[in-house]
PDB file of C-alpha atoms in Angstrom:
ATOM      1  CA  GLY A  15       0.000   0.000   0.000  1.00  0.00           C
ATOM      2  CA  LEU A  16       0.900   3.629   0.048  1.00  0.00           C
ATOM      3  CA  GLY A  17       1.462   3.478   3.810  1.00  0.00           C
ATOM      4  CA  GLY A  18      -0.424   6.640   4.673  1.00  0.00           C
ATOM      5  CA  PHE A  19       1.015   8.548   1.721  1.00  0.00           C
ATOM      6  CA  THR A  20      -1.518  11.342   1.251  1.00  0.00           C
ATOM      7  CA  SER A  21       0.289  13.749  -1.055  1.00  0.00           C
ATOM      8  CA  ARG A  22      -0.625  14.045  -4.725  1.00  0.00           C
ATOM      9  CA  TRP A  23       0.704  11.258  -6.893  1.00  0.00           C
ATOM     10  CA  ARG A  24       0.461   9.968 -10.488  1.00  0.00           C
ATOM     11  CA  ALA A  25       0.059   6.503 -11.950  1.00  0.00           C
ATOM     12  CA  MET A  26      -0.697   4.854 -15.260  1.00  0.00           C
ATOM     13  CA  LEU A  27      -2.222   1.704 -16.670  1.00  0.00           C
ATOM     14  CA  MET A  28      -1.324   0.210 -20.042  1.00  0.00           C
ATOM     15  CA  ALA A  29      -3.805  -2.159 -21.699  1.00  0.00           C
ATOM     16  CA  PHE A  30      -3.201  -4.099 -24.903  1.00  0.00           C
ATOM     17  CA  ARG A  31      -5.487  -5.915 -27.310  1.00  0.00           C
ATOM     18  CA  ARG A  32      -3.783  -8.660 -29.270  1.00  0.00           C
ATOM     19  CA  ASP A  33      -4.287  -9.115 -32.998  1.00  0.00           C
ATOM     20  CA  GLU A  34      -6.446 -12.244 -32.681  1.00  0.00           C
ATOM     21  CA  SER A  35      -8.418 -11.195 -29.581  1.00  0.00           C
ATOM     22  CA  PRO A  36     -12.214 -11.316 -30.002  1.00  0.00           C
ATOM     23  CA  TYR A  37     -12.685  -9.143 -26.872  1.00  0.00           C
ATOM     24  CA  THR A  38     -13.135  -5.394 -27.252  1.00  0.00           C
ATOM     25  CA  GLY A  39     -13.128  -4.550 -23.561  1.00  0.00           C
ATOM     26  CA  PHE A  40     -12.575  -5.718 -20.046  1.00  0.00           C
ATOM     27  CA  GLY A  41     -13.202  -4.619 -16.505  1.00  0.00           C
ATOM     28  CA  CYS A  42     -10.280  -4.173 -14.167  1.00  0.00           C
ATOM     29  CA  ALA A  43      -9.792  -3.327 -10.514  1.00  0.00           C
ATOM     30  CA  LEU A  44      -7.281  -0.617  -9.634  1.00  0.00           C
ATOM     31  CA  ARG A  45      -5.591  -0.762  -6.245  1.00  0.00           C
ATOM     32  CA  GLU A  46      -4.748   2.071  -3.872  1.00  0.00           C
ATOM     33  CA  ILE A  47      -7.559   4.268  -5.199  1.00  0.00           C
ATOM     34  CA  ASP A  48      -9.232   6.381  -2.527  1.00  0.00           C
ATOM     35  CA  PRO A  49     -12.972   6.222  -3.319  1.00  0.00           C
ATOM     36  CA  GLY A  50     -13.549   9.652  -1.765  1.00  0.00           C
ATOM     37  CA  ALA A  51     -10.693  11.432  -3.537  1.00  0.00           C
ATOM     38  CA  GLU A  52     -10.718  13.274  -6.839  1.00  0.00           C
ATOM     39  CA  TYR A  53      -8.510  12.273  -9.783  1.00  0.00           C
ATOM     40  CA  GLU A  54      -7.564  13.778 -13.128  1.00  0.00           C
ATOM     41  CA  VAL A  55      -7.787  11.046 -15.788  1.00  0.00           C
ATOM     42  CA  THR A  56      -6.458  11.047 -19.370  1.00  0.00           C
ATOM     43  CA  LEU A  57      -7.074   8.211 -21.838  1.00  0.00           C
ATOM     44  CA  SER A  58      -4.756   7.710 -24.822  1.00  0.00           C
ATOM     45  CA  ALA A  59      -5.948   5.376 -27.544  1.00  0.00           C
ATOM     46  CA  GLY A  60      -3.044   4.880 -29.918  1.00  0.00           C
ATOM     47  CA  TYR A  61      -1.121   8.148 -29.870  1.00  0.00           C
ATOM     48  CA  GLU A  62      -4.053  10.503 -29.304  1.00  0.00           C
ATOM     49  CA  PRO A  63      -4.662  11.556 -25.681  1.00  0.00           C
ATOM     50  CA  SER A  64      -8.132  12.651 -24.669  1.00  0.00           C
ATOM     51  CA  GLY A  65      -8.644  15.857 -22.789  1.00  0.00           C
ATOM     52  CA  PRO A  66      -8.197  15.349 -19.046  1.00  0.00           C
ATOM     53  CA  GLN A  67     -11.361  14.713 -17.082  1.00  0.00           C
ATOM     54  CA  ARG A  68     -12.021  14.755 -13.365  1.00  0.00           C
ATOM     55  CA  MET A  69     -13.325  11.619 -11.741  1.00  0.00           C
ATOM     56  CA  ARG A  70     -14.102  10.492  -8.195  1.00  0.00           C
ATOM     57  CA  GLY A  71     -12.138   7.528  -6.896  1.00  0.00           C
ATOM     58  CA  GLU A  72     -15.257   5.388  -6.630  1.00  0.00           C
ATOM     59  CA  GLN A  73     -15.639   5.684 -10.442  1.00  0.00           C
ATOM     60  CA  LEU A  74     -11.945   5.007 -11.098  1.00  0.00           C
ATOM     61  CA  GLN A  75     -11.660   1.890  -8.921  1.00  0.00           C
ATOM     62  CA  SER A  76     -13.309  -0.467 -11.440  1.00  0.00           C
ATOM     63  CA  PRO A  77     -13.101   1.001 -14.927  1.00  0.00           C
ATOM     64  CA  ARG A  78     -14.339  -0.810 -18.032  1.00  0.00           C
ATOM     65  CA  LEU A  79     -11.682  -0.347 -20.711  1.00  0.00           C
ATOM     66  CA  GLU A  80     -12.618  -0.549 -24.388  1.00  0.00           C
ATOM     67  CA  ILE A  81     -10.128  -1.129 -27.218  1.00  0.00           C
ATOM     68  CA  ASP A  82     -11.961  -1.293 -30.543  1.00  0.00           C
ATOM     69  CA  GLU A  83      -9.080  -1.964 -32.949  1.00  0.00           C
ATOM     70  CA  HIS A  84      -6.775  -4.976 -32.873  1.00  0.00           C
ATOM     71  CA  PRO A  85      -3.946  -4.940 -32.301  1.00  0.00           C
ATOM     72  CA  ASP A  86      -4.072  -1.693 -30.350  1.00  0.00           C
ATOM     73  CA  SER A  87      -3.451  -0.239 -26.926  1.00  0.00           C
ATOM     74  CA  LEU A  88      -4.914   2.126 -24.376  1.00  0.00           C
ATOM     75  CA  VAL A  89      -3.004   4.145 -21.798  1.00  0.00           C
ATOM     76  CA  VAL A  90      -4.866   5.442 -18.753  1.00  0.00           C
ATOM     77  CA  GLU A  91      -3.002   8.125 -16.786  1.00  0.00           C
ATOM     78  CA  TYR A  92      -4.420   9.304 -13.498  1.00  0.00           C
ATOM     79  CA  LYS A  93      -3.346  11.902 -10.986  1.00  0.00           C
ATOM     80  CA  HIS A  94      -4.530  12.022  -7.380  1.00  0.00           C
ATOM     81  CA  LEU A  95      -5.858  15.526  -6.672  1.00  0.00           C
ATOM     82  CA  GLY A  96      -6.814  15.002  -3.044  1.00  0.00           C
ATOM     83  CA  ALA A  97     -10.031  14.528  -1.117  1.00  0.00           C
TER      84      ALA A  97
END
């Protein structure tokens, strides 16, 4: 865990869809997310990042990630903004 670390921090998640994969999306569970905190989240499909959006931790804990093309990737960057 973060051991009481309460300062702002950043993290990222990289998801990949293989060439032969029939699945376009999956649900995942992110650890160390404070459900009551606010986060700035940016999604990058391929090389194009989305505009940052604000999200509560309870929304970020179990995101459903969609990757339409195959092969392709998705990068999720998130920054803890505090409670």
